[in-house]
Short mmCIF file of C-alpha atoms in Angstrom, two decimals:
data_model
loop_
_atom_site.label_atom_id
_atom_site.label_comp_id
_atom_site.label_asym_id
_atom_site.label_seq_id
_atom_site.Cartn_x
_atom_site.Cartn_y
_atom_site.Cartn_z
CA MET E 17 -13.88 16.89 -11.87
CA SER E 18 -12.11 18.92 -9.02
CA ARG E 19 -10.08 16.78 -6.49
CA ARG E 20 -11.56 15.82 -3.11
CA GLN E 21 -9.18 16.75 -0.29
CA ASP E 22 -10.37 14.10 1.85
CA ILE E 23 -9.10 11.51 -0.58
CA ASP E 24 -5.79 13.14 -0.92
CA GLN E 25 -5.74 13.07 2.80
CA LEU E 26 -6.26 9.42 2.96
CA ARG E 27 -3.39 8.82 0.24
CA GLY E 28 -1.39 11.18 2.46
CA VAL E 29 -1.86 9.12 5.36
CA ALA E 30 -0.75 6.15 3.28
CA ILE E 31 2.55 7.69 1.98
CA LEU E 32 3.40 8.86 5.45
CA LEU E 33 2.81 5.28 6.93
CA MET E 34 4.89 3.84 3.95
CA VAL E 35 7.82 6.11 4.68
CA MET E 36 7.76 5.22 8.15
CA VAL E 37 7.77 1.39 7.83
CA HIS E 38 10.59 1.45 5.23
CA SER E 39 12.87 3.86 7.29
CA ALA E 40 12.15 1.86 10.34
CA ALA E 41 13.15 -1.29 8.53
CA THR E 42 16.19 0.28 7.06
CA TRP E 43 17.54 1.81 10.49
CA ALA E 44 16.20 -0.46 13.06
CA PRO E 45 19.27 -2.02 15.43
CA SER E 46 20.09 -5.57 14.54
CA ASP E 47 19.27 -6.55 17.99
CA ALA E 48 15.92 -4.62 18.07
CA SER E 49 13.13 -7.03 19.37
CA THR E 50 10.14 -7.38 16.91
CA THR E 51 7.72 -7.94 19.96
CA ASN E 52 8.19 -4.91 21.90
CA VAL E 53 5.28 -2.36 22.06
CA LEU E 54 7.07 0.24 19.66
CA ALA E 55 7.98 -2.48 16.96
CA LEU E 56 4.31 -3.79 17.30
CA VAL E 57 2.90 -0.23 16.81
CA ILE E 58 5.21 0.39 13.65
CA ALA E 59 4.34 -2.89 12.34
CA GLY E 60 0.54 -2.34 12.69
CA LEU E 61 0.50 1.12 11.14
CA GLY E 62 3.23 0.37 8.68
CA GLY E 63 0.99 -2.56 7.54
CA LEU E 64 -1.88 -0.54 6.66
CA ALA E 65 0.15 1.51 4.12
CA ALA E 66 -0.19 -0.57 1.13
CA PRO E 67 -3.74 -1.52 1.88
CA LEU E 68 -4.87 2.09 2.23
CA PHE E 69 -2.89 3.14 -0.95
CA VAL E 70 -4.50 0.30 -2.94
CA THR E 71 -7.96 1.18 -1.52
CA VAL E 72 -7.72 4.73 -2.54
CA GLY E 73 -6.53 3.71 -5.84
CA GLY E 74 -9.69 1.59 -6.29
CA TRP E 75 -11.70 4.55 -5.18
CA VAL E 76 -9.97 6.84 -7.65
CA THR E 77 -10.28 4.50 -10.50
CA VAL E 78 -13.90 4.67 -10.55
CA GLN E 79 -13.74 8.55 -11.00
CA SER E 80 -11.15 7.89 -13.84
CA ASN E 81 -12.10 8.06 -17.45
CA TRP E 82 -10.44 4.75 -18.33
CA THR E 83 -9.13 4.13 -21.87
CA LEU E 84 -7.16 1.21 -23.04
CA ARG E 85 -4.70 4.05 -24.61
CA LYS E 86 -4.47 5.61 -20.99
CA ALA E 87 -4.22 2.29 -19.33
CA LEU E 88 -1.05 1.19 -21.42
CA ILE E 89 0.74 4.50 -21.01
CA ARG E 90 0.08 4.35 -17.38
CA PHE E 91 1.13 0.71 -17.25
CA ILE E 92 4.66 1.79 -18.80
CA PHE E 93 5.21 4.76 -16.86
CA LEU E 94 4.40 2.98 -13.60
CA TYR E 95 6.82 0.07 -14.49
CA ALA E 96 9.58 2.54 -15.33
CA ALA E 97 9.11 4.04 -12.09
CA GLN E 98 9.28 0.76 -10.44
CA ILE E 99 12.66 0.09 -12.06
CA ALA E 100 13.87 3.57 -10.85
CA VAL E 101 12.72 2.29 -7.22
CA ASN E 102 14.71 -0.89 -7.75
CA ILE E 103 17.83 0.88 -9.01
CA SER E 104 17.70 3.28 -6.09
CA ALA E 105 17.21 0.38 -3.60
CA SER E 106 19.39 -2.06 -5.19
CA GLN E 107 20.26 -3.79 -1.96
CA ARG E 108 16.50 -4.73 -1.57
CA PHE E 109 15.36 -5.30 -4.99
CA ASP E 110 16.35 -7.18 -8.12
CA LEU E 111 16.42 -4.60 -11.27
CA TYR E 112 13.22 -6.05 -12.65
CA SER E 113 11.31 -7.04 -9.24
CA PRO E 114 7.67 -6.29 -9.32
CA GLY E 115 6.49 -4.24 -6.46
CA VAL E 116 3.82 -1.88 -5.48
CA LEU E 117 4.23 0.42 -8.52
CA THR E 118 3.96 -2.67 -10.88
CA LEU E 119 0.72 -3.79 -8.82
CA PHE E 120 -0.72 -0.38 -9.63
CA ALA E 121 0.01 -0.82 -13.27
CA LEU E 122 -1.62 -4.19 -13.50
CA LEU E 123 -4.58 -3.02 -11.55
CA TYR E 124 -5.24 -0.03 -13.79
CA LEU E 125 -4.75 -2.24 -16.94
CA THR E 126 -7.39 -4.64 -15.54
CA ALA E 127 -9.78 -1.88 -13.94
CA PRO E 128 -12.94 -2.61 -16.27
CA LEU E 129 -12.93 -6.00 -14.70
CA TRP E 130 -12.79 -5.27 -11.03
CA VAL E 131 -14.74 -2.05 -11.36
CA ARG E 132 -17.58 -3.86 -12.88
CA ILE E 133 -17.31 -6.46 -10.04
CA SER E 134 -17.65 -3.61 -7.45
CA GLU E 135 -20.85 -2.19 -8.92
CA ASN E 136 -22.60 -5.19 -7.50
CA LEU E 137 -22.60 -5.44 -3.76
CA GLN E 138 -23.61 -8.98 -3.56
CA LEU E 139 -21.05 -10.04 -6.22
CA THR E 140 -18.39 -7.86 -4.28
CA ILE E 141 -19.01 -10.03 -1.08
CA VAL E 142 -18.70 -13.23 -3.08
CA VAL E 143 -15.57 -12.26 -4.79
CA ALA E 144 -13.96 -11.00 -1.65
CA ILE E 145 -14.82 -14.14 0.37
CA SER E 146 -13.65 -16.24 -2.54
CA LEU E 147 -10.38 -14.30 -2.80
CA LEU E 148 -9.70 -14.97 0.85
CA ALA E 149 -10.25 -18.72 0.50
CA LEU E 150 -8.16 -18.94 -2.64
CA ASN E 151 -5.21 -17.03 -0.98
CA HIS E 152 -5.48 -19.24 1.99
CA SER E 153 -5.28 -22.34 -0.18
CA LEU E 154 -2.37 -21.08 -2.41
CA LEU E 155 -0.48 -19.92 0.74
CA SER E 156 1.37 -23.09 1.14
CA TYR E 157 2.75 -22.91 -2.43
CA HIS E 158 4.89 -19.83 -1.66
CA GLU E 159 4.75 -19.06 2.12
CA ALA E 160 8.05 -20.55 2.71
CA LEU E 161 9.95 -18.22 0.14
CA THR E 162 12.49 -15.82 1.54
CA TRP E 163 12.71 -12.23 0.58
CA ASP E 164 15.55 -12.86 -2.05
CA GLU E 165 13.30 -15.48 -3.60
CA ARG E 166 10.51 -13.22 -3.87
CA THR E 167 12.47 -10.26 -5.30
CA TYR E 168 14.76 -12.09 -7.79
CA VAL E 169 13.92 -12.37 -11.34
CA GLY E 170 15.57 -14.68 -13.32
CA GLY E 171 13.46 -14.29 -16.45
CA ILE E 172 9.95 -13.17 -17.97
CA LEU E 173 8.12 -16.28 -16.60
CA GLU E 174 9.56 -15.59 -13.13
CA HIS E 175 8.56 -11.90 -13.26
CA ILE E 176 5.12 -12.79 -14.36
CA LYS E 177 4.72 -15.19 -11.37
CA HIS E 178 5.97 -12.59 -8.94
CA LEU E 179 3.78 -10.14 -10.37
CA LEU E 180 0.65 -12.25 -10.30
CA LEU E 181 1.32 -14.35 -7.11
CA THR E 182 4.60 -14.87 -5.46
CA GLY E 183 6.35 -11.22 -5.31
CA THR E 184 5.93 -8.85 -2.58
CA TYR E 185 2.85 -6.95 -4.15
CA PRO E 186 1.18 -9.54 -6.09
CA PHE E 187 -2.13 -9.04 -7.99
CA LEU E 188 -3.62 -11.87 -5.89
CA PRO E 189 -4.50 -11.13 -3.24
CA TRP E 190 -4.07 -7.34 -3.59
CA VAL E 191 -6.75 -6.86 -5.99
CA LEU E 192 -9.06 -7.22 -3.08
CA PHE E 193 -8.26 -3.95 -1.76
CA SER E 194 -8.93 -2.28 -5.12
CA ILE E 195 -12.50 -3.86 -5.33
CA ILE E 196 -13.14 -2.66 -1.69
CA GLY E 197 -12.03 0.78 -2.70
CA ALA E 198 -14.13 0.88 -5.80
CA SER E 199 -17.17 -0.56 -3.77
CA LEU E 200 -16.87 2.28 -1.34
CA ASN E 201 -17.14 4.65 -4.37
CA ASN E 202 -20.07 2.90 -5.89
CA HIS E 203 -22.12 2.31 -2.86
CA LYS E 204 -21.15 4.92 -0.76
CA PRO E 205 -21.83 3.30 2.75
CA SER E 206 -22.61 5.37 5.84
CA GLN E 207 -20.14 6.15 8.41
CA ARG E 208 -22.17 3.83 10.86
CA THR E 209 -21.72 1.01 8.29
CA LEU E 210 -18.05 1.68 8.08
CA LEU E 211 -17.52 1.69 11.76
CA ALA E 212 -19.79 -1.49 12.36
CA LEU E 213 -17.59 -3.45 9.44
CA GLY E 214 -14.18 -1.98 10.88
CA THR E 215 -15.07 -2.72 14.57
CA GLY E 216 -16.13 -6.40 13.48
CA GLY E 217 -12.87 -6.88 11.63
CA VAL E 218 -11.19 -5.61 14.91
CA LEU E 219 -12.82 -8.26 16.98
CA VAL E 220 -11.88 -11.09 14.60
CA SER E 221 -8.17 -9.58 14.78
CA ALA E 222 -8.56 -9.76 18.68
CA TYR E 223 -9.26 -13.47 18.08
CA PHE E 224 -6.27 -13.85 15.96
CA LEU E 225 -4.23 -12.16 18.87
CA TYR E 226 -5.83 -14.48 21.58
CA ARG E 227 -4.90 -17.59 19.20
CA SER E 228 -1.34 -16.28 18.65
CA VAL E 229 -0.87 -16.08 22.43
CA GLN E 230 -2.47 -19.46 22.89
CA ASP E 231 -0.36 -21.21 20.22
CA GLU E 232 2.58 -19.21 21.34
CA ILE E 233 3.71 -17.71 18.03
CA PRO E 234 4.35 -14.05 17.28
CA PHE E 235 1.02 -12.11 16.53
CA ALA E 236 2.44 -9.95 13.39
CA GLN E 237 5.62 -10.32 11.33
CA PRO E 238 6.62 -9.16 7.97
CA VAL E 239 7.95 -12.80 7.10
CA GLY E 240 8.31 -15.94 8.89
CA GLU E 241 5.90 -17.64 11.42
CA ALA E 242 3.40 -15.54 12.61
CA MET E 243 -0.33 -15.18 12.89
CA LEU E 244 -0.51 -12.22 10.46
CA THR E 245 2.13 -11.93 7.84
CA PHE E 246 2.98 -9.34 5.19
CA PHE E 247 5.16 -11.35 2.83
CA PRO E 248 3.17 -13.10 1.84
CA ALA E 249 -0.10 -11.22 2.75
CA ASN E 250 -1.99 -13.97 4.46
CA SER E 251 -5.80 -13.95 4.88
CA ALA E 252 -5.59 -13.04 8.57
CA PHE E 253 -3.70 -10.11 7.73
CA LEU E 254 -5.94 -9.17 4.64
CA ILE E 255 -8.91 -9.16 7.41
CA ALA E 256 -7.00 -6.81 9.96
CA ALA E 257 -5.95 -4.61 7.20
CA PHE E 258 -9.27 -4.30 5.86
CA SER E 259 -10.61 -3.36 9.24
CA GLY E 260 -7.78 -0.83 9.87
CA VAL E 261 -8.55 0.69 6.36
CA LEU E 262 -12.19 1.17 6.94
CA LEU E 263 -11.57 2.71 10.49
CA ILE E 264 -9.19 5.45 8.86
CA TRP E 265 -11.59 5.84 6.17
CA THR E 266 -14.27 6.77 8.61
CA MET E 267 -12.24 9.04 10.41
CA LEU E 268 -11.14 11.28 7.47
CA GLU E 269 -13.78 10.69 4.68
CA ASN E 270 -15.63 13.97 3.99
CA ARG E 271 -13.25 16.10 6.35
CA GLN E 272 -11.28 18.91 4.82
CA SER E 273 -7.77 19.34 5.47
CA THR E 274 -6.59 22.02 7.77
CA ILE E 275 -2.95 20.96 8.15
CA GLY E 276 -2.00 20.30 4.53
CA LEU E 277 -2.03 16.41 4.85
CA HIS E 278 -3.66 16.66 1.23
CA HIS E 279 -0.53 17.86 -0.46
CA LEU E 280 1.15 14.63 0.39
CA GLY E 281 -1.79 12.76 -1.16
CA ARG E 282 -1.09 14.75 -4.33
CA LEU E 283 2.45 13.91 -4.69
CA SER E 284 2.33 10.27 -3.50
CA LEU E 285 3.82 8.67 -6.63
CA THR E 286 6.71 11.20 -6.45
CA LEU E 287 7.30 10.79 -2.90
CA TYR E 288 7.31 7.17 -2.91
CA VAL E 289 10.08 6.92 -5.57
CA LEU E 290 12.08 9.84 -3.99
CA HIS E 291 11.93 8.40 -0.33
CA PHE E 292 14.20 5.30 -1.14
CA ILE E 293 17.36 7.42 -2.25
CA PRO E 294 18.08 8.64 1.19
CA LEU E 295 17.24 5.29 2.72
CA SER E 296 19.67 3.58 0.27
CA VAL E 297 22.39 6.22 0.72
CA PHE E 298 22.48 5.80 4.55
CA THR E 299 21.24 2.30 4.96
CA ASP E 300 24.51 1.25 6.94
CA MET E 301 23.97 3.83 9.82
CA ASP E 302 24.77 1.87 13.19
CA LEU E 303 21.92 3.36 15.60
CA ASN E 304 20.51 2.50 18.82
CA LEU E 305 16.93 1.96 19.33
CA TYR E 306 16.35 5.79 20.69
CA SER E 307 18.20 7.32 18.00
CA ALA E 308 16.65 4.93 15.33
CA SER E 309 13.32 6.09 16.53
CA ILE E 310 13.85 9.94 16.50
CA ILE E 311 15.52 9.55 12.99
CA THR E 312 12.67 7.77 11.62
CA LEU E 313 10.03 9.90 13.10
CA GLY E 314 11.89 12.71 12.00
CA TYR E 315 12.39 11.44 8.12
CA THR E 316 8.89 10.32 7.96
CA LEU E 317 7.64 13.94 8.98
CA LEU E 318 10.17 15.73 6.78
CA TRP E 319 8.01 14.72 3.73
CA TRP E 320 5.00 16.73 5.09
CA PRO E 321 6.22 20.30 4.89
CA LEU E 322 8.16 19.55 1.89
CA SER E 323 5.13 18.49 0.07
CA VAL E 324 3.37 21.91 1.23
CA ILE E 325 6.36 23.86 -0.25
CA HIS E 326 6.41 21.74 -3.51
CA GLN E 327 2.64 22.45 -4.16
CA ALA E 328 3.00 26.05 -3.23
CA ARG E 329 6.02 26.79 -5.40
CA ILE E 330 6.47 24.08 -8.16
CA PRO E 331 3.26 22.04 -8.38
CA LYS E 332 3.93 21.22 -12.16
CA TYR E 333 7.11 19.23 -11.36
CA SER E 334 6.19 15.90 -10.45
CA LEU E 335 5.93 12.44 -11.84
CA GLU E 336 1.93 12.71 -11.29
CA ASN E 337 1.81 15.68 -13.48
CA ALA E 338 4.45 13.88 -15.97
CA MET E 339 2.15 11.06 -16.28
CA ARG E 340 -1.07 13.13 -16.77
CA ASN E 341 0.71 14.91 -19.65
CA MET E 342 1.86 11.72 -21.25
CA THR E 343 -1.81 10.41 -21.38
CA HIS E 344 -3.12 13.79 -22.54
CA GLN E 345 -5.97 13.48 -20.16
CA ARG E 346 -7.43 16.58 -18.27
CA GLU E 347 -6.62 16.27 -14.66
CA GLU E 348 -9.39 14.28 -12.74
CA GLU E 349 -10.07 13.14 -9.50
CA GLY E 350 -7.09 10.95 -8.18
CA ALA E 351 -5.28 10.89 -11.42
#
């Protein structure tokens, strides 16, 4: 099955947002405000990176010829890639910290379960609401954990706990976005439906903003006290992210790439692993807000032309191609 450029574009947007938020977090001045307009824009857009990644992953998994053998090989490969990330960003992660790549490993391994759920629209809605409620009820168990506590792994049981619930990208609640992505593939909602759902979510998010002003707490923060938090991903964040993902999906679905954005999507795994290396090497730069903003923007956009050059000259040299070769599968949509 041929690859769809619009899906690769969506994944390309996700990797750009991921690079942007990671580089902004690395090079932001220590005295930078987290409530100014620029910080809120970066936090808002960057917060959509992982939800969009996982949603696209759910969509392409429906297209995939899933087998247990293929799932196990991908599981091992993605775990190894996560360890490579942890080594290159050792100032942020423990060697065996679960992250977004281990999340993808577990999601693909469990795909038969959540893809089956996504095939029934009513069941999808019930499960989505149940996951939001469960996530909210479990939040008190781990919302006070610091970054170090979320990334430190003292043994196999702690690794499993972080992988499933208390880590940076735990299976619960992130499986929700996989179910949404698979549902988008299975039911193919119209642009009008997607726009209506996304707009409805934006209105709910506007209420969250109103509440944050009334209660005098920050609207969005990666960690700490705020109406929307990413670590852990609270239910308010999940609703806002769901809205943003649907609106981006509405803008890019069924639209062909004319500026090479889809090349980024074809290298999302490779770029995700590689982009941490310069961030780790230059992590101690002392920058003011202006220079940090320019460097962050330049570093983010740099990967775009590099991906175009790569796909034109050496397309076979990538982690994606290595993983396909290991599973002995023909290239398929989103593989």
